[in-house]
Each structure stands twice: as C-alpha cells, then as structure tokens.
mmCIF file of C-alpha atoms and ligand atoms in Angstrom:
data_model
loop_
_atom_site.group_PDB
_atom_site.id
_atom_site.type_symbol
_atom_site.label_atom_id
_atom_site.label_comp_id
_atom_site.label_asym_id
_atom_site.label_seq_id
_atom_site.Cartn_x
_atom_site.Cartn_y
_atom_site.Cartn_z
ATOM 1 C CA UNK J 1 125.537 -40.565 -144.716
ATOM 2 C CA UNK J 2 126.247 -39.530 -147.963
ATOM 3 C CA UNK J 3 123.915 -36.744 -148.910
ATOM 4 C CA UNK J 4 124.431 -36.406 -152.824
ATOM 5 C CA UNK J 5 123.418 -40.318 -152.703
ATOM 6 C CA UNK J 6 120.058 -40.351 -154.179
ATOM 7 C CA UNK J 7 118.236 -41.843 -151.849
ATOM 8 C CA UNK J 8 119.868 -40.636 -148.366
ATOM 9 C CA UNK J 9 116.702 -41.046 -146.549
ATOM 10 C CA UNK J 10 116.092 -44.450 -147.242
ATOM 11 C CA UNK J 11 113.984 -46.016 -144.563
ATOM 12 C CA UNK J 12 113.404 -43.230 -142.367
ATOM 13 C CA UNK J 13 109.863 -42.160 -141.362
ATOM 14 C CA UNK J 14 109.240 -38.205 -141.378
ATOM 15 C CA UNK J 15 106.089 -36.404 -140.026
ATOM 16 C CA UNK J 16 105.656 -33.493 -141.362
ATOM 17 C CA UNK J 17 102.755 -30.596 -139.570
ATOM 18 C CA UNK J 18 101.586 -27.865 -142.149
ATOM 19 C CA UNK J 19 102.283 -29.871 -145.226
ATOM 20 C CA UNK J 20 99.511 -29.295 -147.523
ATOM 21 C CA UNK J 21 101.129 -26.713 -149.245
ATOM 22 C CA UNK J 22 104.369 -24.480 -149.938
ATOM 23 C CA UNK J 23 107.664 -24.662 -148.117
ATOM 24 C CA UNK J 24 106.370 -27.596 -145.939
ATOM 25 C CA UNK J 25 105.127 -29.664 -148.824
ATOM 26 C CA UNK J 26 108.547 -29.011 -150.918
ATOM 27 C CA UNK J 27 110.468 -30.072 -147.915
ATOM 28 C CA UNK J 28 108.106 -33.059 -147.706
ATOM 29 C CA UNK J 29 108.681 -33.809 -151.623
ATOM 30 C CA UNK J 30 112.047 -33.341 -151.424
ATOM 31 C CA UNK J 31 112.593 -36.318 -148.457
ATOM 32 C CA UNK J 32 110.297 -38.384 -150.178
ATOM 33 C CA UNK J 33 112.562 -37.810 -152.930
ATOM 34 C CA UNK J 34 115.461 -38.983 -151.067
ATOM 35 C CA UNK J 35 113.654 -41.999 -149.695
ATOM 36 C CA UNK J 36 111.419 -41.279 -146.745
ATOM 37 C CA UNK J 37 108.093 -42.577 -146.300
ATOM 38 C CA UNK J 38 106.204 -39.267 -145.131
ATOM 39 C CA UNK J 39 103.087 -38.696 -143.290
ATOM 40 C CA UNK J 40 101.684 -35.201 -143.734
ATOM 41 C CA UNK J 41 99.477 -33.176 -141.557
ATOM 42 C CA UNK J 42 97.404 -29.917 -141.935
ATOM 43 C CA UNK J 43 93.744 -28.887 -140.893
ATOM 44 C CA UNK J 44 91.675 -29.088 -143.636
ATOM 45 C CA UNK J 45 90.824 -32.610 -144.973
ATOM 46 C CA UNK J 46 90.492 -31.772 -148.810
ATOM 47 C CA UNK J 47 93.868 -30.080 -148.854
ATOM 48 C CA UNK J 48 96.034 -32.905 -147.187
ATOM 49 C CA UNK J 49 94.728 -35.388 -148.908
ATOM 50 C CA UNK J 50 95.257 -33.777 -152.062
ATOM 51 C CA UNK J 51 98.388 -33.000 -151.819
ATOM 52 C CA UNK J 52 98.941 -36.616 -150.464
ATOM 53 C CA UNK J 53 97.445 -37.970 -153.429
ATOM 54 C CA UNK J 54 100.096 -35.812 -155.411
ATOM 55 C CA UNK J 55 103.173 -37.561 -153.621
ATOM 56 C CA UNK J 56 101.739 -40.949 -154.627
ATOM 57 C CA UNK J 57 101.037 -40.238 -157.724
ATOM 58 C CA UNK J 58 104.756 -39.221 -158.317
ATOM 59 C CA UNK J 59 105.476 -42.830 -156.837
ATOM 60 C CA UNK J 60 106.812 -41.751 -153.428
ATOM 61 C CA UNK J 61 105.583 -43.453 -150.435
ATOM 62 C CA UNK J 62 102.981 -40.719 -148.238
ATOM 63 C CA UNK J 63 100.172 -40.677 -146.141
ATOM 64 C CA UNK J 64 97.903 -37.651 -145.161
ATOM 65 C CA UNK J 65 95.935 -36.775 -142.180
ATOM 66 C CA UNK J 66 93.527 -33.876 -140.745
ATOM 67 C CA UNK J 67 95.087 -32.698 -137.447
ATOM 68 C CA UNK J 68 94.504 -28.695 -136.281
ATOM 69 C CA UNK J 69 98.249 -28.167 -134.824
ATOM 70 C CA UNK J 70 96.321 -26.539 -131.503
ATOM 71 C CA UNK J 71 94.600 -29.956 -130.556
ATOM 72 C CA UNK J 72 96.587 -31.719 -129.137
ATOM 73 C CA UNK J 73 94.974 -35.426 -128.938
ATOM 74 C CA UNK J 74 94.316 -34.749 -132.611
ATOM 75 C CA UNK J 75 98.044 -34.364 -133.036
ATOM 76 C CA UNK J 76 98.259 -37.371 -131.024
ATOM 77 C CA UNK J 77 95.932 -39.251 -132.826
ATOM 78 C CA UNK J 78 98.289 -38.888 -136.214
ATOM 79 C CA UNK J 79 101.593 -39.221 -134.737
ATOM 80 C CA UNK J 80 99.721 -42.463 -132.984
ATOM 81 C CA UNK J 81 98.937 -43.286 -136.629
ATOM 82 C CA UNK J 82 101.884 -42.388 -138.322
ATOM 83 C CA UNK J 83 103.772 -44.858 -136.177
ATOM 84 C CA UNK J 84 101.405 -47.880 -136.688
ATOM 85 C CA UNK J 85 101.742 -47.951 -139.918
ATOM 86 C CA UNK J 86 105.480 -46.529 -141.046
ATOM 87 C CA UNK J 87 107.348 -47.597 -137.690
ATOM 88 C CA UNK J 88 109.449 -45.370 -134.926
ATOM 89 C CA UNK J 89 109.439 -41.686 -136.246
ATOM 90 C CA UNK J 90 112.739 -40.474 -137.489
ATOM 91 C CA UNK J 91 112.604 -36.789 -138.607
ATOM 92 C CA UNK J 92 110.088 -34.418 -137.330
ATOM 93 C CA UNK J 93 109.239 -31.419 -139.075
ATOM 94 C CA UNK J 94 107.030 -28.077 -137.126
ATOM 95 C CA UNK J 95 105.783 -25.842 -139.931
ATOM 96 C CA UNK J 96 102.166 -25.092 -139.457
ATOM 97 C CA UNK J 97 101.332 -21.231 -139.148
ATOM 98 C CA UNK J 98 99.518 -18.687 -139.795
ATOM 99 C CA UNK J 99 99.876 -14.889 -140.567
ATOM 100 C CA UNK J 100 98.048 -12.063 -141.640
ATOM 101 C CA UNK J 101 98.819 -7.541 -141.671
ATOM 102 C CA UNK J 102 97.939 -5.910 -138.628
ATOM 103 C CA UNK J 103 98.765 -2.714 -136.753
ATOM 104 C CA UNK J 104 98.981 -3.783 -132.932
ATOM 105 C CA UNK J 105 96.501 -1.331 -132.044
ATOM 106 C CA UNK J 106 94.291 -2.578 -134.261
ATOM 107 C CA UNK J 107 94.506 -6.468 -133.787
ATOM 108 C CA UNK J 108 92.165 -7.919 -131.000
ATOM 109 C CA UNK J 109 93.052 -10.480 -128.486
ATOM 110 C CA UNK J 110 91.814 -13.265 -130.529
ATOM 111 C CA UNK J 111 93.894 -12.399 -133.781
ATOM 112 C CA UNK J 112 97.152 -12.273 -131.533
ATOM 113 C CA UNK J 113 96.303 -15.804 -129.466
ATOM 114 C CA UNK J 114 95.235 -17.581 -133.039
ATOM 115 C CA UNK J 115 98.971 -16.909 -134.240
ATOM 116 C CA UNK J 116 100.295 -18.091 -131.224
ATOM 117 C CA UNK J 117 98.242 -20.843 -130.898
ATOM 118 C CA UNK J 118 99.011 -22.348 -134.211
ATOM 119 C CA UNK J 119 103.179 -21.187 -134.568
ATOM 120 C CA UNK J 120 104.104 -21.663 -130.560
ATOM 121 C CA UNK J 121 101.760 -23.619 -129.193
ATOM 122 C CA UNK J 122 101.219 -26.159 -132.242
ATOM 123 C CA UNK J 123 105.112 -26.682 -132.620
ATOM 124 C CA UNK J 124 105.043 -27.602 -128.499
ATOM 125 C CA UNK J 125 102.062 -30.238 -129.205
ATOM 126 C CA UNK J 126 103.957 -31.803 -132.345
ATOM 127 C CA UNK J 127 107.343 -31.831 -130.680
ATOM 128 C CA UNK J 128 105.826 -32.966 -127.448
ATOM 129 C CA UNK J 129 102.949 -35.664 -129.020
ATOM 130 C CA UNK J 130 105.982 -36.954 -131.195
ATOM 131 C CA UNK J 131 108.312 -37.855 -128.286
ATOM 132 C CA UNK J 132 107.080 -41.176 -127.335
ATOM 133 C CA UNK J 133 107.091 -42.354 -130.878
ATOM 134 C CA UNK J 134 110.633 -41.105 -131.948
ATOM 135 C CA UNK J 135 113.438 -43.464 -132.964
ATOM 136 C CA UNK J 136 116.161 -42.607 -130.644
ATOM 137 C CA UNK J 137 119.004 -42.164 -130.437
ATOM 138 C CA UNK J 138 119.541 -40.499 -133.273
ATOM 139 C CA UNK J 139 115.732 -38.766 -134.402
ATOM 140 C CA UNK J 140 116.072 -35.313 -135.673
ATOM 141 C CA UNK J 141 113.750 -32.568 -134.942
ATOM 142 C CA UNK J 142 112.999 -29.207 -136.929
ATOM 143 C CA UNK J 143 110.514 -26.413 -136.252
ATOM 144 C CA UNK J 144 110.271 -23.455 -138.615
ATOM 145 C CA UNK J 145 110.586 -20.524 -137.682
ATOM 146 C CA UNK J 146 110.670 -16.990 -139.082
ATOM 147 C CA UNK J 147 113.027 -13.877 -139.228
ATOM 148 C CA UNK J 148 110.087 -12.246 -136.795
ATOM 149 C CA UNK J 149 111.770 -14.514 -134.346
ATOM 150 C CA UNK J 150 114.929 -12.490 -133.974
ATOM 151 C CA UNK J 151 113.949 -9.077 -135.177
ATOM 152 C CA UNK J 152 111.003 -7.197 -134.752
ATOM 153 C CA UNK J 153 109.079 -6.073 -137.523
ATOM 154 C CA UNK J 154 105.732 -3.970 -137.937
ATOM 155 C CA UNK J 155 102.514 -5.322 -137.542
ATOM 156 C CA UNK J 156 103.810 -8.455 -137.239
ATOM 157 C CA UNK J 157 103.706 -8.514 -133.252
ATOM 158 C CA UNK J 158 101.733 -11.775 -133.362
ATOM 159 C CA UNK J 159 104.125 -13.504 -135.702
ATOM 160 C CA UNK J 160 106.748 -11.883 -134.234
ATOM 161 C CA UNK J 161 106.161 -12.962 -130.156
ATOM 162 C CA UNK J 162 105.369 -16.850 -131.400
ATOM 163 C CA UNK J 163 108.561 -17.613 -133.548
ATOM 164 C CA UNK J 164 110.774 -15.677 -131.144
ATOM 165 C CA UNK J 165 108.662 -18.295 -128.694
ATOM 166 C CA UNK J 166 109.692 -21.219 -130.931
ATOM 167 C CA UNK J 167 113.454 -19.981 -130.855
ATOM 168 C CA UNK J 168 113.583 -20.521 -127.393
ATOM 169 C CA UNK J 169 111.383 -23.525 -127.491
ATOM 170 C CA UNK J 170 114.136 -25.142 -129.855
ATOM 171 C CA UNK J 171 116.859 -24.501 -127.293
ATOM 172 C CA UNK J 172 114.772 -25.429 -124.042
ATOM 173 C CA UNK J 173 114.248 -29.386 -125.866
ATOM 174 C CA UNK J 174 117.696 -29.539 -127.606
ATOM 175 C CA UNK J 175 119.271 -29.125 -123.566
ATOM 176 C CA UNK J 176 116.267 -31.503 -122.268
ATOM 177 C CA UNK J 177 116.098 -34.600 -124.756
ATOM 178 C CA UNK J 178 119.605 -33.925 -126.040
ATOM 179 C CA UNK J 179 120.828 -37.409 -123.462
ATOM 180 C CA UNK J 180 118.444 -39.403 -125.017
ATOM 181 C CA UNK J 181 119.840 -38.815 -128.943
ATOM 182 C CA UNK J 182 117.590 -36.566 -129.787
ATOM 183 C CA UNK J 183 118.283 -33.014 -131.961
ATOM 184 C CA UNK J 184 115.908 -30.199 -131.805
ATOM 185 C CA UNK J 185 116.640 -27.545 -134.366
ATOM 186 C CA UNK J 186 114.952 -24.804 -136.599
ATOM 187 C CA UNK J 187 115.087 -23.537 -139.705
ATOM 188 C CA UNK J 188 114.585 -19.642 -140.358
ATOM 189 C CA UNK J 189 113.997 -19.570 -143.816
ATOM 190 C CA UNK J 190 113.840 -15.651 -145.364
ATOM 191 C CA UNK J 191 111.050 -14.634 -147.896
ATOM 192 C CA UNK J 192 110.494 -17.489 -150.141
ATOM 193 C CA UNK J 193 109.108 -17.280 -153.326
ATOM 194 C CA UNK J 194 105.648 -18.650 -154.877
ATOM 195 C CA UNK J 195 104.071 -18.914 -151.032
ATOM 196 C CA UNK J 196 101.213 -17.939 -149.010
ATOM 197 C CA UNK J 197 103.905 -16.395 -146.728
ATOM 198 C CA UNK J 198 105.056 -13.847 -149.179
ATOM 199 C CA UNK J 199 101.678 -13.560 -150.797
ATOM 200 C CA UNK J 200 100.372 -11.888 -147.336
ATOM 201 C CA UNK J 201 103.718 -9.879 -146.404
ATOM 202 C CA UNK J 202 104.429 -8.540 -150.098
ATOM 203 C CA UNK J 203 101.330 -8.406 -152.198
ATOM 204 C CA UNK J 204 102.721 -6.223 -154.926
ATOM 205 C CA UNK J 205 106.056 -6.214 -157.615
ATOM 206 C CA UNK J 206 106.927 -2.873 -156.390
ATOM 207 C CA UNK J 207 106.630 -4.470 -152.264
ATOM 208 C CA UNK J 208 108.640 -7.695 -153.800
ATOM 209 C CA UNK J 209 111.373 -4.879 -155.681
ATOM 210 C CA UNK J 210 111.428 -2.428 -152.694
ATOM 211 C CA UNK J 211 112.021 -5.816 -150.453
ATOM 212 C CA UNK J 212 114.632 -7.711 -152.373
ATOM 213 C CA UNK J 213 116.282 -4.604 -152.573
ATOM 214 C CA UNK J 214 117.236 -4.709 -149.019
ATOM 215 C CA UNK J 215 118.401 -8.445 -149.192
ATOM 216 C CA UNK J 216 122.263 -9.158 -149.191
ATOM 217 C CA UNK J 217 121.596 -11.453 -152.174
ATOM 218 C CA UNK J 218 118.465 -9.417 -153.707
ATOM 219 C CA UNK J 219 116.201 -12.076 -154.938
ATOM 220 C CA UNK J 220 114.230 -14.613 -153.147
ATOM 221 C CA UNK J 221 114.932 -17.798 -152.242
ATOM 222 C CA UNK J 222 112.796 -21.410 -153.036
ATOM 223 C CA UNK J 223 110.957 -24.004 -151.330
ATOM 224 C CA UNK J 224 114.102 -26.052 -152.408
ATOM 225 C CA UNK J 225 116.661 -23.863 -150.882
ATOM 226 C CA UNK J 226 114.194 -24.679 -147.361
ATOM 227 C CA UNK J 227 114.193 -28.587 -148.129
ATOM 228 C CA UNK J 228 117.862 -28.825 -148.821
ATOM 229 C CA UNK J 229 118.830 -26.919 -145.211
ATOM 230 C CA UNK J 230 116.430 -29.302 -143.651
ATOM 231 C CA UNK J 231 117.894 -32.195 -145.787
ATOM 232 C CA UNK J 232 120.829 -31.892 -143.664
ATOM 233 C CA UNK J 233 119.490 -30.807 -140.782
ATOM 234 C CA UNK J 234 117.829 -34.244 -140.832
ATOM 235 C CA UNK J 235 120.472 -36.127 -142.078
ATOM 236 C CA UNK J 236 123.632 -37.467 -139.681
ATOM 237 C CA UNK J 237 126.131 -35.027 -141.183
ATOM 238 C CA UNK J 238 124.254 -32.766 -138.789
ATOM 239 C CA UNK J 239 124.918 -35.369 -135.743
ATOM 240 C CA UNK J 240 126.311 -32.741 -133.665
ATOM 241 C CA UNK J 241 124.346 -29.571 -134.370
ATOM 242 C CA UNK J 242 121.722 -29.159 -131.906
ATOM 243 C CA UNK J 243 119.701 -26.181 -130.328
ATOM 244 C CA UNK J 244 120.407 -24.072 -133.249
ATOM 245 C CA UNK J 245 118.165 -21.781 -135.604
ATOM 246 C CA UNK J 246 119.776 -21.684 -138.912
ATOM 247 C CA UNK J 247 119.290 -19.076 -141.415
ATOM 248 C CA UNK J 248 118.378 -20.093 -144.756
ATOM 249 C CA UNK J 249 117.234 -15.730 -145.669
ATOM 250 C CA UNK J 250 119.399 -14.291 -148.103
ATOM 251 C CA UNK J 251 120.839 -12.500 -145.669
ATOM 252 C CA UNK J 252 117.352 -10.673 -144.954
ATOM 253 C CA UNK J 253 118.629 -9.429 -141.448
ATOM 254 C CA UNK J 254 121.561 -8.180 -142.944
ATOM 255 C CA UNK J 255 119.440 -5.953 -145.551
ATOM 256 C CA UNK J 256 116.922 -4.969 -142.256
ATOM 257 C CA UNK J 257 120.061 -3.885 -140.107
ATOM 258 C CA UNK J 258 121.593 -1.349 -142.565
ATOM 259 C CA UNK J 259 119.665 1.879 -142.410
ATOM 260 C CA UNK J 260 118.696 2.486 -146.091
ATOM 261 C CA UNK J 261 118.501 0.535 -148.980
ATOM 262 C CA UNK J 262 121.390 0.186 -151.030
ATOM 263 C CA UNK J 263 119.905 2.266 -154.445
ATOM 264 C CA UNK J 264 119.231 5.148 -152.320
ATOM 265 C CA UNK J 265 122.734 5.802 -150.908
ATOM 266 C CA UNK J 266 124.503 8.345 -153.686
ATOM 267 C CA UNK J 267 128.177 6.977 -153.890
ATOM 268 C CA UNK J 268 130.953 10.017 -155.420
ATOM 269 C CA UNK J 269 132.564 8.673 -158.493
HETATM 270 C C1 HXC R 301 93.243 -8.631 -138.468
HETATM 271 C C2 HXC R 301 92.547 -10.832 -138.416
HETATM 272 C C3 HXC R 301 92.884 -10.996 -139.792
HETATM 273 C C4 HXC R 301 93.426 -9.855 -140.485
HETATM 274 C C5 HXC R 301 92.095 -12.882 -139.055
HETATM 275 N N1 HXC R 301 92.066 -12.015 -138.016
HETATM 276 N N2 HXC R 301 92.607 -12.286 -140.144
HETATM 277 N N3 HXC R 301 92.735 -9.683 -137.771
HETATM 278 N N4 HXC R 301 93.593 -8.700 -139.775
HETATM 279 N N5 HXC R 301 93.777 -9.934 -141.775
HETATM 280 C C6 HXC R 301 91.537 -12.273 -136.675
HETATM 281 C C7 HXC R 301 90.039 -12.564 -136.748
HETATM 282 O O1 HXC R 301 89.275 -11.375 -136.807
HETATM 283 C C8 HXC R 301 89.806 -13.326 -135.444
HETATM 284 O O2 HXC R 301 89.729 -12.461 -134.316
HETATM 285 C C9 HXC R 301 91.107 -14.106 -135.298
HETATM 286 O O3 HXC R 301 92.093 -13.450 -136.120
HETATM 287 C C10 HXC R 301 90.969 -15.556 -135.780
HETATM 288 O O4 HXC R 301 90.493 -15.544 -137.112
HETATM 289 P P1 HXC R 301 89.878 -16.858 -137.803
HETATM 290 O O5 HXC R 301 89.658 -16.553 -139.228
HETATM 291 O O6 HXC R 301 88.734 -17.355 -136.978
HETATM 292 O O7 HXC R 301 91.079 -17.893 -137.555
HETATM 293 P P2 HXC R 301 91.422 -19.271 -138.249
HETATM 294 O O8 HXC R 301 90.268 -19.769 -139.085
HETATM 295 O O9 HXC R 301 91.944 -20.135 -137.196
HETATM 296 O O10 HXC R 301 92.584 -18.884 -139.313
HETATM 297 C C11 HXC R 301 93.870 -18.555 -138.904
HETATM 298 C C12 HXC R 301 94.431 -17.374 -139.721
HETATM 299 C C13 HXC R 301 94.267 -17.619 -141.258
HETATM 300 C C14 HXC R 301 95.892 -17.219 -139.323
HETATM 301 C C15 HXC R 301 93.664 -16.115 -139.346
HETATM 302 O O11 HXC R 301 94.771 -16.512 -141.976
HETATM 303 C C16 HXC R 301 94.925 -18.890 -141.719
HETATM 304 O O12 HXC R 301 94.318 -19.949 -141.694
HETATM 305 N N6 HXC R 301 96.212 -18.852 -142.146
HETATM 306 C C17 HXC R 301 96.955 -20.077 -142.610
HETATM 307 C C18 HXC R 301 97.747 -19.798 -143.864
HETATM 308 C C19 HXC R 301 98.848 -18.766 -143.649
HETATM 309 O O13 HXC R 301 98.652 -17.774 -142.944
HETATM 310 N N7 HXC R 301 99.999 -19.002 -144.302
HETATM 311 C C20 HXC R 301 101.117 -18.065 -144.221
HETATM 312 C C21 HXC R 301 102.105 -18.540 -143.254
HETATM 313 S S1 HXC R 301 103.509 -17.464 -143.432
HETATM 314 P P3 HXC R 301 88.290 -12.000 -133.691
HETATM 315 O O14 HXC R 301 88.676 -11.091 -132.555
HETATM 316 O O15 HXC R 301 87.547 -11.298 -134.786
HETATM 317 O O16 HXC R 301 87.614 -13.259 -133.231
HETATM 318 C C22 HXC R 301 104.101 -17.098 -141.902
HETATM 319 C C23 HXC R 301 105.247 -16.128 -141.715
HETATM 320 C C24 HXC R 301 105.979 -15.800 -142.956
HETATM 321 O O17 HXC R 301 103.701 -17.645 -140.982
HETATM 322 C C25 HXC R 301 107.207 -14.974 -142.724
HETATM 323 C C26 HXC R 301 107.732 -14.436 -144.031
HETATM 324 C C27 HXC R 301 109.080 -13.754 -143.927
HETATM 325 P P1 NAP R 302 101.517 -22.049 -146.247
HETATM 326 O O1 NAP R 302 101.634 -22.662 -147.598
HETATM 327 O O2 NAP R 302 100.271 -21.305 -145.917
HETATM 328 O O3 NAP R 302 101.774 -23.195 -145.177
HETATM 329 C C1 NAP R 302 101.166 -23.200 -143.902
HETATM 330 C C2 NAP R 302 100.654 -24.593 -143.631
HETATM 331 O O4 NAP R 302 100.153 -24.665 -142.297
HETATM 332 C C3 NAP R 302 99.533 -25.012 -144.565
HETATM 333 O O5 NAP R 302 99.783 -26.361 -144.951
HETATM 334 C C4 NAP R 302 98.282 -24.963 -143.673
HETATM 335 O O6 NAP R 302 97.366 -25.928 -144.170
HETATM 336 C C5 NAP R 302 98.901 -25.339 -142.326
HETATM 337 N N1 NAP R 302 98.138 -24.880 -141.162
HETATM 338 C C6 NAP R 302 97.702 -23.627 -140.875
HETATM 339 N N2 NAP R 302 97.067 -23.624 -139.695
HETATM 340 C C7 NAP R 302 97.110 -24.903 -139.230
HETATM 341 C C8 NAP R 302 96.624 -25.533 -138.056
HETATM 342 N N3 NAP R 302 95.963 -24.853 -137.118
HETATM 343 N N4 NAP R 302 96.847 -26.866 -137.899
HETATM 344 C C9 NAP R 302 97.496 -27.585 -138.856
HETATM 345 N N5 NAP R 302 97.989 -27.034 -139.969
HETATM 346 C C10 NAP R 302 97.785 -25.711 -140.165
HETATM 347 O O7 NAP R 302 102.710 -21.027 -145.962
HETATM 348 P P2 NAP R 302 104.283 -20.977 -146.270
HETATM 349 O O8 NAP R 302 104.547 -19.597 -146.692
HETATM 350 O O9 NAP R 302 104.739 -22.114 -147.088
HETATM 351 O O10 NAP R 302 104.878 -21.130 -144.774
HETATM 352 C C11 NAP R 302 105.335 -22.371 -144.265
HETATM 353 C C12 NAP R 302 106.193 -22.154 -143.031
HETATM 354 O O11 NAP R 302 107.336 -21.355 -143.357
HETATM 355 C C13 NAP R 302 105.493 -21.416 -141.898
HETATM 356 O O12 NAP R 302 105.946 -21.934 -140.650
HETATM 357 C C14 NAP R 302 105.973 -19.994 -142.062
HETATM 358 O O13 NAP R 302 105.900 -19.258 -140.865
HETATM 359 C C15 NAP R 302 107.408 -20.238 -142.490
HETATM 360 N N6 NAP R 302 108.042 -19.124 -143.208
HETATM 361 C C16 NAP R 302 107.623 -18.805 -144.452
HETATM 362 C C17 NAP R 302 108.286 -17.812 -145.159
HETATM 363 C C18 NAP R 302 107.889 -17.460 -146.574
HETATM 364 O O14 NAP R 302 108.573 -16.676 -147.229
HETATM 365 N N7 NAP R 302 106.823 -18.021 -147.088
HETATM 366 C C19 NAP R 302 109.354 -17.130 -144.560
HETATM 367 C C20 NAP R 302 109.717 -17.463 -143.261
HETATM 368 C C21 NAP R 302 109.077 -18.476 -142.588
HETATM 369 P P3 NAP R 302 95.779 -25.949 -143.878
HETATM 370 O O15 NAP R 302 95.241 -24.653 -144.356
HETATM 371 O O16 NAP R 302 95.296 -27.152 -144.609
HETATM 372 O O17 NAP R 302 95.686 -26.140 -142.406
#
C-alpha cells in the first residue's frame, strides 16, 4: 500500500473509542481522509454526534454512537452496529481516557478505579468486543497509551498503573491473536498540543515553557503527528510490526531521564 496515495484507506472500516474530540477525532479525520468509513464512539450522546455530524459535513463517510468504554455490552452493542452497517472491521483504534492531578495520598479508591476502568479496562472491552467482528487476516489494532506507561510520574499513579496495564495488554493479544492475522499495537504519543490531555497536565505558559524545555525537540507535537503514526500503524507497510508501543513524544522520556533541564546547566565558554 502506497501511503502518500490519497486515499490509502479506501474501503476499510475503522472503529474508533474516545473519538469525540482531540487526538482521537484527528486520527479519525485523518483516515476518513484517506478513505475509511469510520464509526466513532464516546460517552456522551451530544458530543459524538456532533463531532459525527462534522465528518459528514466535510463529505467523509462516519457514523457516531454513545458507548461508556467500561460497559461492555454497550461496547458490544456499537461494534455489533458498526459491522451491520460498514462490513468486517478493519482498523481498531483504543483511545478513551480519562485523567485528572492528584497526590496519591490524597486520591480515594474511586478516583484511582475510574482511571483504570476507562484506560485498562475500556481498551480490554473494545479490543475484546471487536474480535468477532474483525476482518482477518490482516485487521490492525491500536490502543493509546501514554508516557505514564513506561515511566512514573507524580500524581499520576492512576494514569500511570492503567497505561503501563495497556502496555502489557498490547503484548499479551499481539502473542494470542497474532496466528489468526491480527496486529495489536499502541501508540504513545508525548504531550500534544490544543488537548484536554495537556490542558489538565500543563495548565499554564510557564508549565508548557518549563515542560518543553525538557523535550529533546522542545515544542509539542499535533493531533496530526498522532494520526500519521497510526496511519501506518494501520496501514500494510506495518504488516510485520506487532506487540509494539511506539513513541510518537518528542523524545519526552529522553528530556525526563536527564537530571536537569538543559537552560539550567552553565556550560564554560
Ligand atoms: C481528585 C478526582 C478528580 C480530581 C475526579 N475525581 N476528579 N479526584 N482530583 N481532579 C474522583 C471523584 O472524586 C470520584 O471519586 C472519582 O474520581 C470519579 O469521578 P466522577 O466525576 O464521578 O467520574 P466520571 O464522571 O466517570 O469522569 C471521569 C473523570 C473525568 C476521569 C474523572 O475527568 C473525565 O470524564 N475525563 C475525560 C476527559 C479527560 O480526562 N481527557 C484527558 C485525557 S488525557 P469519589 O471517591 O469522590 O467517588 C490522558 C493522559 C494524557 O489520559 C497524558 C499526557 C502526557
Ligand atoms: P480528550 O479529547 O479528552 O479525549 C478523550 C476521549 O475519551 C473523549 O472523546 C471522551 O469523550 C472519551 N471518553 C472519556 N471517558 C470515556 C468513557 N468512559 N467511555 C467512552 N469514551 C470516553 O483527550 P486527549 O488529550 O485527546 O487524549 C486522547 C488519548 O490520547 C487518551 O488515550 C490519552 O490518554 C492519550 N494521550 C494524550 C496526550 C496529550 O498530550 N493530550 C498524551 C499522551 C497520551 P466523552 O467525554 O464524550 O466520553
């Protein structure tokens, strides 16, 4: 498959979980873009459907639906859905989540289960409830995870404990369905600008200086830098990557690893 092609996802079906806005609706824009017929997902009615309506009105093929990523039959219910009307799924793509601040000591059980519940447990009930309707061989699965996953970061213990969950959850299905054709992969995107993500982890322009500071590259990346990873990802020039988290960050782990920021070493003329 020819990726620069313009419409390298013609005729495949995608299903998309946490699409109504941000890096899951770009990445959902972007395929329709290429060709796909998408079916989006998220829990509140008004906002899918909305965003929905948006796709169509920019002439690419989309449907939306209500599903909460922690029920299960609702999950069902879509994918169920999704596959009357567009066909065998092709691409799958895991994004719903949820984060907020909080100092472990100060979060209560419920805060830390809610972030599991939606990141780790959501991502097994779409990956799971999509199985029986995948096109295989050759469907392509991708969950999205976090730099939390690999590195440990303050109060982010929630966040942190799910997407290392999902890491591990990628691997587990890429060795189990991996006979049958299929890929399971994820995506660790770093901070990405103009989302709800960053919004909640960097509220300020000094937090958003102070952090790109630390980042190999020093600036933040896009929803399109996400789509175009999970363009080919998707696409069969990534036939024989499987069980992988790629890192779409900037090099954000690179900046976290090094003990200071680079303006505050003094270097000797
Ligand atoms: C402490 C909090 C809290 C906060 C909620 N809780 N917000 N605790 N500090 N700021 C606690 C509540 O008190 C409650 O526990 C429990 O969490 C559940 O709260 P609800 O509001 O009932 O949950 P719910 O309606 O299901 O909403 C889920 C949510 C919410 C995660 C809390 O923020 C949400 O809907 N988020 C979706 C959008 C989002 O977060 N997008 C960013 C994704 S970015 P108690 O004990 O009181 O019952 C991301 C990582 C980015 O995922 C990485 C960047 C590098
Ligand atoms: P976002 O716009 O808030 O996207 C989160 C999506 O999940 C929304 O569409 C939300 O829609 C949906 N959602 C939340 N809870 C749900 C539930 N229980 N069931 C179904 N859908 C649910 O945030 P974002 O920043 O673009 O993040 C998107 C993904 O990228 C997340 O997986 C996040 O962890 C990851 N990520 C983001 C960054 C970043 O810099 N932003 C960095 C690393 C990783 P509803 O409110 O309608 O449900």
């Amino acid at each position: 498959m020819d990726l620069f092609r313009e419409k390298a996802l013609a005729d495949k079906v995608v299903f998309i979980a946490g699409a109504s806005s941000g890096i899951n609706l770009g990445i959902a824009r972007h395929f329709a873009a290429h060709g796909a017929r998408v079916s989006i997902v998220s829990r509140s009615a008004d906002k899918i459907a909305s965003a929905a309506a948006s796709l169509v009105a920019d002439g690419f093929e989309a449907i939306g639906m209500a599903a909460d990523v922690r029920d299960f039959s609702a999950v069902e219910a879509a994918l169920k859905q999704t596959h009357a009307q567009f066909g065998p799924i092709d691409i799958v793509i895991s994004g719903a989540a949820g984060n907020f601040i909080a100092p472990a000591a100060q979060m209560s059980s419920n805060g830390f289960k809610t972030v599991v519940d939606i990141d780790l447990i959501g991502t097994f009930n779409v990956l799971r409830g999509a199985y029986p309707y995948l096109n295989k061989p050759g469907a392509s699965l991708i969950s999205i995870t976090a730099p939390q996953g690999t590195n440990p970061m303050m109060y982010q213990a929630h966040v942190c404990a799910a997407k290392a969950g999902i890491n591990m959850l990628t691997k587990c299905l890429a060795m189990e369905w991996g006979a049958e054709g299929i890929r399971v992969n994820a995506i660790s995107p770093g901070p990405i600008a103009d989302t709800e993500g960053m919004r909640r982890l960097s509220p300020t322009s000094e937090s958003d200086a102070a952090l790109k500071s630390r980042l190999a590259l020093r600036d933040y990346g896009t929803t399109k830098d996400i789509a175009d990873t999970a363009l080919f990802l998707a696409s069969d020039n990534a036939r024989y990557i499987t069980g992988t988290v790629v890192e779409c960050d900037g090099g954000c782990k690179l900046g976290d690893a090094s003990p200071m920021a680079a303006d505050e070493y003094v270097i000797r003329a």
